[in-house]
Amino acid sequence: MNIFRLLGDVSHVVAIIILFLKIWKSKSCSGISGKSQVLFALVFTTRYLDLFTSFISVYNTVMKVVFLALAYATVYLIYLRFRSSYNSESDSFRVEFLLVPVAGLSFLENYAFSPLEILWTFSIYLESVAILPQLFMITKTGEAESITTHYLFFLGLYRALYLANWVWRYHTEGFFDQIAVVSGVVQTIFYCDFFYLYFTKVLRGSGKMTLPMPV
């Protein structure tokens, strides 16, 4: 454990809580991609199956339970509790274009050809692209509420901090996880344009972040 990983975990939790509270308090999931949230729930489910087979630390176990609980609670709010406010027409990203390649790659590129290892690898690859339905939805509608952009900012910050964590571990421990690092870099790249718009528009006090509409 180092400061970068700790801050990364905190940023991740803050992002999910921001989204959950936004939906709960407004009683609306408008502007939120349910597909991205389902993908994230799938990420946590396939990654944390070792919750039943191994114990690393109390911190590790608690964080796994928190992520799983919040992910499924968010999916519940979107698809059941406040389903009437969910805009399925705007949330039209074809997730099969993500799931099929990710599943295939997890069988081809992994550290051990075992069920748990393949599922863990699948979760790493899937996490790198799970945000795409949300980014696609924002691009399609042309704008995003500030609270939604705060969620995306902390989610992107979590990935950036984890990159710093991997650099730190490489220099201090000689540890290098190629699958996690490459996937993390890919995911962080997806946030680059968003970060620019976030700092130049949202933090200047605009209620919503306006994006160019797709042609």
C-alpha positions as a Python dict, from the first residue, in 0.01 Angstrom:
ca = {
    (1, 'M'): (0, 0, 0),
    (2, 'N'): (125, 348, -88),
    (3, 'I'): (-25, 697, -92),
    (4, 'F'): (-108, 684, -464),
    (5, 'R'): (-309, 364, -433),
    (6, 'L'): (-483, 488, -117),
    (7, 'L'): (-581, 817, -283),
    (8, 'G'): (-684, 624, -594),
    (9, 'D'): (-917, 403, -389),
    (10, 'V'): (-1061, 709, -213),
    (11, 'S'): (-1122, 882, -547),
    (12, 'H'): (-1292, 569, -679),
    (13, 'V'): (-1526, 547, -380),
    (14, 'V'): (-1599, 921, -394),
    (15, 'A'): (-1690, 892, -763),
    (16, 'I'): (-1940, 612, -703),
    (17, 'I'): (-2091, 786, -399),
    (18, 'I'): (-2131, 1110, -595),
    (19, 'L'): (-2323, 924, -864),
    (20, 'F'): (-2534, 728, -617),
    (21, 'L'): (-2630, 1038, -417),
    (22, 'K'): (-2703, 1232, -736),
    (23, 'I'): (-2957, 969, -840),
    (24, 'W'): (-3101, 923, -491),
    (25, 'K'): (-3145, 1292, -407),
    (26, 'S'): (-3280, 1397, -746),
    (27, 'K'): (-3487, 1078, -779),
    (28, 'S'): (-3369, 1073, -1138),
    (29, 'C'): (-3103, 895, -1341),
    (30, 'S'): (-3127, 1140, -1628),
    (31, 'G'): (-2794, 1170, -1809),
    (32, 'I'): (-2658, 851, -1653),
    (33, 'S'): (-2566, 552, -1868),
    (34, 'G'): (-2718, 242, -1715),
    (35, 'K'): (-2508, 34, -1952),
    (36, 'S'): (-2184, 173, -1809),
    (37, 'Q'): (-2305, 99, -1457),
    (38, 'V'): (-2396, -260, -1550),
    (39, 'L'): (-2050, -303, -1702),
    (40, 'F'): (-1885, -170, -1385),
    (41, 'A'): (-2096, -408, -1175),
    (42, 'L'): (-1976, -690, -1400),
    (43, 'V'): (-1618, -567, -1355),
    (44, 'F'): (-1641, -588, -976),
    (45, 'T'): (-1823, -922, -983),
    (46, 'T'): (-1566, -1097, -1201),
    (47, 'R'): (-1271, -936, -1024),
    (48, 'Y'): (-1374, -1002, -667),
    (49, 'L'): (-1472, -1368, -686),
    (50, 'D'): (-1160, -1432, -476),
    (51, 'L'): (-1357, -1277, -191),
    (52, 'F'): (-1475, -1632, -125),
    (53, 'T'): (-1139, -1804, -171),
    (54, 'S'): (-867, -1585, -21),
    (55, 'F'): (-811, -1321, 247),
    (56, 'I'): (-554, -1046, 193),
    (57, 'S'): (-644, -785, 455),
    (58, 'V'): (-943, -627, 628),
    (59, 'Y'): (-898, -315, 412),
    (60, 'N'): (-897, -521, 93),
    (61, 'T'): (-1208, -716, 192),
    (62, 'V'): (-1401, -408, 303),
    (63, 'M'): (-1321, -221, -19),
    (64, 'K'): (-1434, -515, -231),
    (65, 'V'): (-1766, -536, -47),
    (66, 'V'): (-1816, -159, -72),
    (67, 'F'): (-1754, -153, -447),
    (68, 'L'): (-1985, -448, -508),
    (69, 'A'): (-2263, -306, -288),
    (70, 'L'): (-2249, 43, -440),
    (71, 'A'): (-2230, -90, -796),
    (72, 'Y'): (-2538, -306, -762),
    (73, 'A'): (-2724, -41, -561),
    (74, 'T'): (-2663, 207, -845),
    (75, 'V'): (-2787, -42, -1105),
    (76, 'Y'): (-3097, -100, -890),
    (77, 'L'): (-3172, 273, -875),
    (78, 'I'): (-3136, 313, -1252),
    (79, 'Y'): (-3328, 9, -1374),
    (80, 'L'): (-3584, -39, -1097),
    (81, 'R'): (-3632, 243, -844),
    (82, 'F'): (-3615, 538, -1087),
    (83, 'R'): (-3661, 352, -1412),
    (84, 'S'): (-3909, 609, -1546),
    (85, 'S'): (-3634, 873, -1561),
    (86, 'Y'): (-3387, 651, -1745),
    (87, 'N'): (-3327, 763, -2105),
    (88, 'S'): (-3271, 436, -2288),
    (89, 'E'): (-3281, 605, -2629),
    (90, 'S'): (-2973, 814, -2551),
    (91, 'D'): (-2801, 521, -2380),
    (92, 'S'): (-2764, 336, -2710),
    (93, 'F'): (-2402, 222, -2712),
    (94, 'R'): (-2368, -136, -2840),
    (95, 'V'): (-2201, -302, -2541),
    (96, 'E'): (-2155, -628, -2732),
    (97, 'F'): (-1884, -447, -2928),
    (98, 'L'): (-1698, -424, -2596),
    (99, 'L'): (-1789, -753, -2431),
    (100, 'V'): (-1702, -988, -2718),
    (101, 'P'): (-1349, -854, -2787),
    (102, 'V'): (-1276, -822, -2415),
    (103, 'A'): (-1388, -1180, -2350),
    (104, 'G'): (-1179, -1308, -2639),
    (105, 'L'): (-872, -1114, -2531),
    (106, 'S'): (-901, -1238, -2173),
    (107, 'F'): (-868, -1596, -2303),
    (108, 'L'): (-572, -1509, -2523),
    (109, 'E'): (-374, -1277, -2294),
    (110, 'N'): (-367, -1379, -1927),
    (111, 'Y'): (-122, -1492, -1661),
    (112, 'A'): (-275, -1836, -1605),
    (113, 'F'): (-539, -2033, -1792),
    (114, 'S'): (-770, -2090, -1496),
    (115, 'P'): (-1129, -1973, -1440),
    (116, 'L'): (-1055, -1716, -1169),
    (117, 'E'): (-750, -1579, -1351),
    (118, 'I'): (-937, -1545, -1680),
    (119, 'L'): (-1227, -1371, -1506),
    (120, 'W'): (-984, -1136, -1327),
    (121, 'T'): (-817, -1056, -1660),
    (122, 'F'): (-1160, -1003, -1817),
    (123, 'S'): (-1243, -751, -1542),
    (124, 'I'): (-923, -555, -1603),
    (125, 'Y'): (-982, -532, -1977),
    (126, 'L'): (-1351, -451, -1933),
    (127, 'E'): (-1286, -174, -1681),
    (128, 'S'): (-1067, 5, -1935),
    (129, 'V'): (-1365, 47, -2170),
    (130, 'A'): (-1667, 35, -1936),
    (131, 'I'): (-1696, 414, -1929),
    (132, 'L'): (-1742, 438, -2307),
    (133, 'P'): (-2125, 409, -2301),
    (134, 'Q'): (-2135, 704, -2058),
    (135, 'L'): (-1899, 915, -2269),
    (136, 'F'): (-2094, 819, -2581),
    (137, 'M'): (-2420, 920, -2414),
    (138, 'I'): (-2277, 1261, -2318),
    (139, 'T'): (-2153, 1315, -2671),
    (140, 'K'): (-2488, 1210, -2817),
    (141, 'T'): (-2695, 1441, -2595),
    (142, 'G'): (-2440, 1721, -2625),
    (143, 'E'): (-2421, 1809, -2254),
    (144, 'A'): (-2375, 1675, -1903),
    (145, 'E'): (-2484, 1805, -1564),
    (146, 'S'): (-2203, 1927, -1343),
    (147, 'I'): (-2264, 1653, -1085),
    (148, 'T'): (-2222, 1389, -1358),
    (149, 'T'): (-1897, 1549, -1469),
    (150, 'H'): (-1773, 1549, -1107),
    (151, 'Y'): (-1838, 1174, -1102),
    (152, 'L'): (-1639, 1128, -1423),
    (153, 'F'): (-1359, 1350, -1295),
    (154, 'F'): (-1306, 1145, -979),
    (155, 'L'): (-1330, 824, -1180),
    (156, 'G'): (-1059, 951, -1414),
    (157, 'L'): (-853, 1073, -1118),
    (158, 'Y'): (-869, 724, -970),
    (159, 'R'): (-714, 581, -1286),
    (160, 'A'): (-445, 850, -1303),
    (161, 'L'): (-351, 786, -939),
    (162, 'Y'): (-331, 413, -1006),
    (163, 'L'): (-87, 481, -1288),
    (164, 'A'): (126, 671, -1036),
    (165, 'N'): (87, 373, -800),
    (166, 'W'): (225, 136, -1064),
    (167, 'V'): (520, 367, -1138),
    (168, 'W'): (592, 387, -764),
    (169, 'R'): (575, 11, -720),
    (170, 'Y'): (801, -48, -1019),
    (171, 'H'): (1069, 180, -877),
    (172, 'T'): (1039, 63, -515),
    (173, 'E'): (947, -306, -554),
    (174, 'G'): (1040, -391, -911),
    (175, 'F'): (674, -490, -960),
    (176, 'F'): (520, -456, -1306),
    (177, 'D'): (175, -587, -1403),
    (178, 'Q'): (166, -551, -1781),
    (179, 'I'): (-206, -629, -1820),
    (180, 'A'): (-316, -383, -1551),
    (181, 'V'): (-78, -107, -1661),
    (182, 'V'): (-162, -121, -2033),
    (183, 'S'): (-536, -137, -1959),
    (184, 'G'): (-503, 151, -1714),
    (185, 'V'): (-321, 365, -1969),
    (186, 'V'): (-593, 296, -2228),
    (187, 'Q'): (-866, 390, -1981),
    (188, 'T'): (-687, 711, -1877),
    (189, 'I'): (-652, 815, -2242),
    (190, 'F'): (-1031, 801, -2278),
    (191, 'Y'): (-1057, 1067, -2006),
    (192, 'C'): (-807, 1313, -2155),
    (193, 'D'): (-1055, 1521, -2359),
    (194, 'F'): (-1300, 1511, -2071),
    (195, 'F'): (-1038, 1643, -1827),
    (196, 'Y'): (-969, 1938, -2055),
    (197, 'L'): (-1338, 2027, -2081),
    (198, 'Y'): (-1386, 1973, -1707),
    (199, 'F'): (-1114, 2220, -1609),
    (200, 'T'): (-1196, 2478, -1876),
    (201, 'K'): (-1576, 2475, -1845),
    (202, 'V'): (-1719, 2301, -1539),
    (203, 'L'): (-1481, 2447, -1280),
    (204, 'R'): (-1552, 2794, -1415),
    (205, 'G'): (-1907, 2768, -1285),
    (206, 'S'): (-2110, 2646, -1580),
    (207, 'G'): (-2407, 2440, -1466),
    (208, 'K'): (-2364, 2194, -1749),
    (209, 'M'): (-2074, 2088, -1968),
    (210, 'T'): (-2162, 2128, -2334),
    (211, 'L'): (-1995, 1902, -2590),
    (212, 'P'): (-1991, 1912, -2968),
    (213, 'M'): (-2286, 1722, -3109),
    (214, 'P'): (-2198, 1422, -3328),
    (215, 'V'): (-2253, 1466, -3700),
}
